[in-house]
Coordinates of N, CA and C in Angstrom, one line a residue:
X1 N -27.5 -43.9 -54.8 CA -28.5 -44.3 -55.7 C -29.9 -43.9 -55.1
X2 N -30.8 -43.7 -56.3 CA -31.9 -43.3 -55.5 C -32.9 -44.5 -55.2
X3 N -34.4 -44.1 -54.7 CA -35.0 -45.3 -54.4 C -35.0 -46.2 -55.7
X4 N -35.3 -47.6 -55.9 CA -35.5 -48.4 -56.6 C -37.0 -48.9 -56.2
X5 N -37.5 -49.5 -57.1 CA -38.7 -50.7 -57.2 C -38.7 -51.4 -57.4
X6 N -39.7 -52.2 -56.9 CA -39.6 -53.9 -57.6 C -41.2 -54.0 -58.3
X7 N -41.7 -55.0 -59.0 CA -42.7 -54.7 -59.8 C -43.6 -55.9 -58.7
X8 N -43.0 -56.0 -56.9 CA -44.2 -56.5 -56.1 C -44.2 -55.4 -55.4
X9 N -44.3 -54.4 -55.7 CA -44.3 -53.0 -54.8 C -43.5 -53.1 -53.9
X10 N -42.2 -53.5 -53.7 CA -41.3 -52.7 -52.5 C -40.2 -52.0 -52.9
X11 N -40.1 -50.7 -51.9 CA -38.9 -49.9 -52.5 C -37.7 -50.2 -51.9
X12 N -36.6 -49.9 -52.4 CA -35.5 -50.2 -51.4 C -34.2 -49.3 -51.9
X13 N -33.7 -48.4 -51.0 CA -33.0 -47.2 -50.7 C -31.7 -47.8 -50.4
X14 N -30.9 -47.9 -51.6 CA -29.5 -48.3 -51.4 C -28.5 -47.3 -51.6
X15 N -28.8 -45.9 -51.0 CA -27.8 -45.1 -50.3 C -27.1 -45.3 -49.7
X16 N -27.0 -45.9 -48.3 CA -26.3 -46.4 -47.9 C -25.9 -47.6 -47.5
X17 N -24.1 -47.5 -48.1 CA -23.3 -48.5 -48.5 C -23.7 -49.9 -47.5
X18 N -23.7 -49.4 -46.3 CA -23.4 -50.7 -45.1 C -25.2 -50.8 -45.0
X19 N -26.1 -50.6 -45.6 CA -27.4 -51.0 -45.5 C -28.8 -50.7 -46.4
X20 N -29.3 -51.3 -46.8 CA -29.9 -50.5 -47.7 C -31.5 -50.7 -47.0
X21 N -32.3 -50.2 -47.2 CA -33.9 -49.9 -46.4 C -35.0 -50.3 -47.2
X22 N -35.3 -51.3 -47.4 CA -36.4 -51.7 -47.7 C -38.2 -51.4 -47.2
X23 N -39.0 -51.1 -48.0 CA -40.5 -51.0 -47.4 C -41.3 -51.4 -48.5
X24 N -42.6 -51.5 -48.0 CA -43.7 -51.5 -49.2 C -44.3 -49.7 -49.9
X25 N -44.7 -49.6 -51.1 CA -45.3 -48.7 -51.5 C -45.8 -48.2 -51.1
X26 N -46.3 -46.3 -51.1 CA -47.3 -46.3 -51.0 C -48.6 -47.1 -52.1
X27 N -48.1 -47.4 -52.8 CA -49.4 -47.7 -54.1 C -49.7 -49.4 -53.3
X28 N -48.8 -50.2 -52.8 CA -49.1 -51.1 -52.1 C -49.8 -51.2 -51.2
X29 N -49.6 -49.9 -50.2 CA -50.8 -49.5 -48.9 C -51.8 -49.3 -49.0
X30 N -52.2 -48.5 -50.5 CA -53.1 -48.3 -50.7 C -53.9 -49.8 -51.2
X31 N -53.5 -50.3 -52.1 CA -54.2 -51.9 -52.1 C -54.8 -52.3 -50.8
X32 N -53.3 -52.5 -50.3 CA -53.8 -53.6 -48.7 C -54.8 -53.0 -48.1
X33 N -54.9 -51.6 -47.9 CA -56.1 -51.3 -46.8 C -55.5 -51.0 -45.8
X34 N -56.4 -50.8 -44.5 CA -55.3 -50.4 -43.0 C -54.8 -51.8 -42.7
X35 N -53.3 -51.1 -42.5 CA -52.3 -52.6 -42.4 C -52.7 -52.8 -41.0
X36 N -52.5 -53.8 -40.3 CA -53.1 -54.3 -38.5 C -52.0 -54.9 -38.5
X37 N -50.8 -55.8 -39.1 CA -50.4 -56.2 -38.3 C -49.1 -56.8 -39.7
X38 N -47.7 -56.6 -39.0 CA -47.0 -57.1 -39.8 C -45.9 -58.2 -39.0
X39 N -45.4 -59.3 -40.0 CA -44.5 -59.9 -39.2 C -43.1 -60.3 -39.9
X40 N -42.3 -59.1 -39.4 CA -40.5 -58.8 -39.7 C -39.9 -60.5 -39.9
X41 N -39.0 -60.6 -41.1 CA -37.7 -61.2 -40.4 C -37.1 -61.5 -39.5
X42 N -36.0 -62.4 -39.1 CA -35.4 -62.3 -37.7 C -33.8 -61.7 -38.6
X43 N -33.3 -60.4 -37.6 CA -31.6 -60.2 -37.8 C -31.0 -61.1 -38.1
X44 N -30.1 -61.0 -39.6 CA -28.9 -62.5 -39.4 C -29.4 -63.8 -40.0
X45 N -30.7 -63.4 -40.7 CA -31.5 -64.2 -41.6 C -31.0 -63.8 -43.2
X46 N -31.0 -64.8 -44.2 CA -30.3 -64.3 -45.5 C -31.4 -65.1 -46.3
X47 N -31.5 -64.5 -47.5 CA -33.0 -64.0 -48.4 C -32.5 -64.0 -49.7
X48 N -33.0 -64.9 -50.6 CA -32.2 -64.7 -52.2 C -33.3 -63.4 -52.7
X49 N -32.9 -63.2 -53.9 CA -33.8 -61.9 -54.4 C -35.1 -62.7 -55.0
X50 N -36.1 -62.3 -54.8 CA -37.6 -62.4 -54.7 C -38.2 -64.0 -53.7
X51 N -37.6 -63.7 -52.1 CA -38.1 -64.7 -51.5 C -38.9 -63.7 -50.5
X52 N -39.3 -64.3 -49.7 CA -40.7 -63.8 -49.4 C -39.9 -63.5 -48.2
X53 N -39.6 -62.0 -47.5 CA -39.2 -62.1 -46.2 C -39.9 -61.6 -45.2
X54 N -40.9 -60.8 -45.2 CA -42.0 -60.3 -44.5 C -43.3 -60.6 -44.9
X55 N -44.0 -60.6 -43.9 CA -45.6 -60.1 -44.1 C -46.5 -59.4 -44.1
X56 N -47.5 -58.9 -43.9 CA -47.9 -57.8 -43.7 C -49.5 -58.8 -43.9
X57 N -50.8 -57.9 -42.9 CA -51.8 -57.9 -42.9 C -52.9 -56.5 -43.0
X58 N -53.7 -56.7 -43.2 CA -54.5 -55.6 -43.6 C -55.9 -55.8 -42.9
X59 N -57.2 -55.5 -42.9 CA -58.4 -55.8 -42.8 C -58.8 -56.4 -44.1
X60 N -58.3 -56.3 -45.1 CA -58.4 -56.9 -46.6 C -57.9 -57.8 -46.3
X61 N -56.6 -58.4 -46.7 CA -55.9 -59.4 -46.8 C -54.4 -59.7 -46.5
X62 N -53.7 -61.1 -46.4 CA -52.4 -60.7 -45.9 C -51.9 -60.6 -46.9
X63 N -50.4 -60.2 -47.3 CA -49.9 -60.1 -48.5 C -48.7 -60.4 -47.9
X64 N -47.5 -61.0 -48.7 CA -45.9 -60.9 -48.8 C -45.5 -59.9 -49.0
X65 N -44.3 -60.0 -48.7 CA -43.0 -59.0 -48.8 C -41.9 -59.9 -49.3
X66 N -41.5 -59.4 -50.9 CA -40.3 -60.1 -51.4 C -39.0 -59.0 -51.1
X67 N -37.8 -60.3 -51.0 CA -36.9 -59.5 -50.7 C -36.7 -58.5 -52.6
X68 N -36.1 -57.3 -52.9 CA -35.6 -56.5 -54.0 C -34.7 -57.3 -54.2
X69 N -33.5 -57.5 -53.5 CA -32.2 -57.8 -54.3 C -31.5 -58.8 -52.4
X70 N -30.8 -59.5 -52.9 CA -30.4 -60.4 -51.9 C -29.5 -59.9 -50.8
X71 N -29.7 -60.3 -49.7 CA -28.8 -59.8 -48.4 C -29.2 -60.5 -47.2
X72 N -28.8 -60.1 -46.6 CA -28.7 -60.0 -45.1 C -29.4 -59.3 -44.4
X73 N -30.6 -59.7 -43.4 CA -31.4 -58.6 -42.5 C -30.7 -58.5 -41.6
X74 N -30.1 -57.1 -41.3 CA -29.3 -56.3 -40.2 C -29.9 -55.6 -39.1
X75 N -31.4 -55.4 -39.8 CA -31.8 -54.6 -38.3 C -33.6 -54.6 -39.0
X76 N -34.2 -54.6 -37.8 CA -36.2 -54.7 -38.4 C -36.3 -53.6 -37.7
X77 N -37.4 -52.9 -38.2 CA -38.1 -51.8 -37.8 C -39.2 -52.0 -36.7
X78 N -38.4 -51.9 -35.4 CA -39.2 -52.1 -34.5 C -40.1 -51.5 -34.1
X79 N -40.3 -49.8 -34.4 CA -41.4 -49.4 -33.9 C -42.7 -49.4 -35.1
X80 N -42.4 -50.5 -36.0 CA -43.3 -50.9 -37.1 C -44.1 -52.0 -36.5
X81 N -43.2 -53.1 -35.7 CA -43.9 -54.1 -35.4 C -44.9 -53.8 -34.3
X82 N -44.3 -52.4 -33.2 CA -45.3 -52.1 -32.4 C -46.4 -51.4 -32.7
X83 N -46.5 -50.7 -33.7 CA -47.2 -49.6 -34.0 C -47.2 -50.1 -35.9
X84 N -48.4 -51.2 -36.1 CA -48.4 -51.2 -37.8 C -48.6 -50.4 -38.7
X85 N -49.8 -49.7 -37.8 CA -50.2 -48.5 -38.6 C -49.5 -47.2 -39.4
X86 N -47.8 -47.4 -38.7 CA -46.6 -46.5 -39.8 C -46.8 -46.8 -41.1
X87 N -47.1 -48.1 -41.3 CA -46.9 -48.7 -42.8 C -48.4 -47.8 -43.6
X88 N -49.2 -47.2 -42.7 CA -50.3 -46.7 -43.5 C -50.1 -45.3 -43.6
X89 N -50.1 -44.6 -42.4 CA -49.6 -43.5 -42.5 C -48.0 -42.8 -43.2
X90 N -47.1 -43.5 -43.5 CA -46.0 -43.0 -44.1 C -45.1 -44.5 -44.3
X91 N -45.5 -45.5 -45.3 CA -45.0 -46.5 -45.9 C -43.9 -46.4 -46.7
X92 N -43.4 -45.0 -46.9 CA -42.1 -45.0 -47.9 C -40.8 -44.0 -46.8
X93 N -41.1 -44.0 -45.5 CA -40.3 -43.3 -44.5 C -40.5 -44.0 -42.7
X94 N -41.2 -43.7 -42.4 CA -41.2 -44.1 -41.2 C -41.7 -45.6 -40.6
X95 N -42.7 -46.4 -42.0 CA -42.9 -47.5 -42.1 C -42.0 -48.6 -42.6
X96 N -41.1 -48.0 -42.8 CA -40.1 -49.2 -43.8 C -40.1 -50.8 -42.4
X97 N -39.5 -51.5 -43.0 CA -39.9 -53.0 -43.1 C -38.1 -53.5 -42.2
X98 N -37.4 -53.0 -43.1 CA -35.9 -53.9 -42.5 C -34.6 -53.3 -43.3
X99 N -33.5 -53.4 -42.7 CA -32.4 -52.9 -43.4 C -31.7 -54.4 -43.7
X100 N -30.9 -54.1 -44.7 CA -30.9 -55.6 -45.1 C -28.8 -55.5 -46.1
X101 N -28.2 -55.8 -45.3 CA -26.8 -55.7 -46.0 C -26.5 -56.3 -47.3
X102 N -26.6 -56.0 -48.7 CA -26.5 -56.8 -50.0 C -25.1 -57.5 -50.3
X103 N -26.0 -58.6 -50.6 CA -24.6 -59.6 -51.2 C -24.6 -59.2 -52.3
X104 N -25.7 -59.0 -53.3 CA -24.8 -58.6 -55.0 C -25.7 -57.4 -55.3
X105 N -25.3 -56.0 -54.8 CA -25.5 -54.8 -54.9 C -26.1 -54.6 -56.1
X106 N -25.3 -55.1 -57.4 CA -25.8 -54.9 -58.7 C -27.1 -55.4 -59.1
X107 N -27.9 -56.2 -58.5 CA -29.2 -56.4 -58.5 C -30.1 -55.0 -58.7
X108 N -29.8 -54.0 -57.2 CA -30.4 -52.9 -57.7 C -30.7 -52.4 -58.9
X109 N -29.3 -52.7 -60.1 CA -29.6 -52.0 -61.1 C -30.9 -52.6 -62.0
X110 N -31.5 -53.8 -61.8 CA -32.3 -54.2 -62.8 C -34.0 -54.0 -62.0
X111 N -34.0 -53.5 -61.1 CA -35.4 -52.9 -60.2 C -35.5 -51.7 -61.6
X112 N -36.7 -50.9 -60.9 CA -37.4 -50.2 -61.4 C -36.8 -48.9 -60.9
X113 N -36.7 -47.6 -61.5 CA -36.6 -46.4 -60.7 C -37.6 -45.6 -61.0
X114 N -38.1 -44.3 -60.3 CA -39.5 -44.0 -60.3 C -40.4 -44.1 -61.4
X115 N -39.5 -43.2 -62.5 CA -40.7 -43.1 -63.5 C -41.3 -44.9 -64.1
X116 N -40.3 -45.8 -64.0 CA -40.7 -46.8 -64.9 C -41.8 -47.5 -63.7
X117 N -41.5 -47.6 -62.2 CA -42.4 -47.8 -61.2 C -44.1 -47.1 -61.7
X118 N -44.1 -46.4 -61.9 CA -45.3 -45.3 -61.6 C -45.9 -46.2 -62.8
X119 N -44.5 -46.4 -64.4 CA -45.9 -46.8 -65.7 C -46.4 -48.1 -65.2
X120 N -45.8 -49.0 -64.3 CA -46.1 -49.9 -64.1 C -47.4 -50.0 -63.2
X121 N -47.8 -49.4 -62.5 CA -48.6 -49.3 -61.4 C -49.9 -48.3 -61.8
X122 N -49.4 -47.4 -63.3 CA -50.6 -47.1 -64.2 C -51.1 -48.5 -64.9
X123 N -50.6 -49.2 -65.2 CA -51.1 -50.3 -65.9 C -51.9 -51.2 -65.6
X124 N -52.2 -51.0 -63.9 CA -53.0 -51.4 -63.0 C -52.4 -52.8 -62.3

């Protein structure tokens, strides 16, 4: 499957089966400003779909991170938490946020996929 969206700007890449990769937008990074500073989930923590699992800070403001669709955090992006500024420089690849194992996979289907992402985020 390809990336999905959620309409609080995060994408999440449920290609693969045993994990799927969650981040924020770029159209989110661009809001927040330079991110300074984010704070992951802990592994082995479980998240219904739209609860708040991450944070994220900016020089603007802090913002949440909802989970896409419900699971299990399996593994956080640790060279995000050392180094925030991935999330500004490449927030849909090397900034992602946490892999997260889904309990009800079929969630993905009711996110966003690109084009309906993009009208949304034309809409302001």
């Amino acid at each position: 499957m390809a990336l999905r969206y959620s309409r609080e700007h995060q994408w999440i890449d449920g290609t693969d089966a045993s994990a799927a990769i969650v981040g924020i937008t770029t159209f989110a990074q661009d809001t927040l400003g330079d991110i300074v500073f984010v704070e992951l989930p802990e592994p082995g923590k479980t998240f219904a779909r739209g609860e708040v699992a991450a944070v994220v800070e900016s020089v603007k403001t802090a913002a949440d991170v909802f989970m896409p669709a419900a699971g299990e955090i399996v593994e956080v992006n640790e060279a995000l938490r050392a180094d925030p500024s991935l999330a500004n420089t490449d927030p849909q690849d090397a900034g992602w946020f946490f892999k997260v194992r889904l309990s009800a996979p079929t969630e993905l289907d009711e996110l966003l996929d690109a084009a309906g992402y993009e009208a949304v985020t034309a809409e302001g």
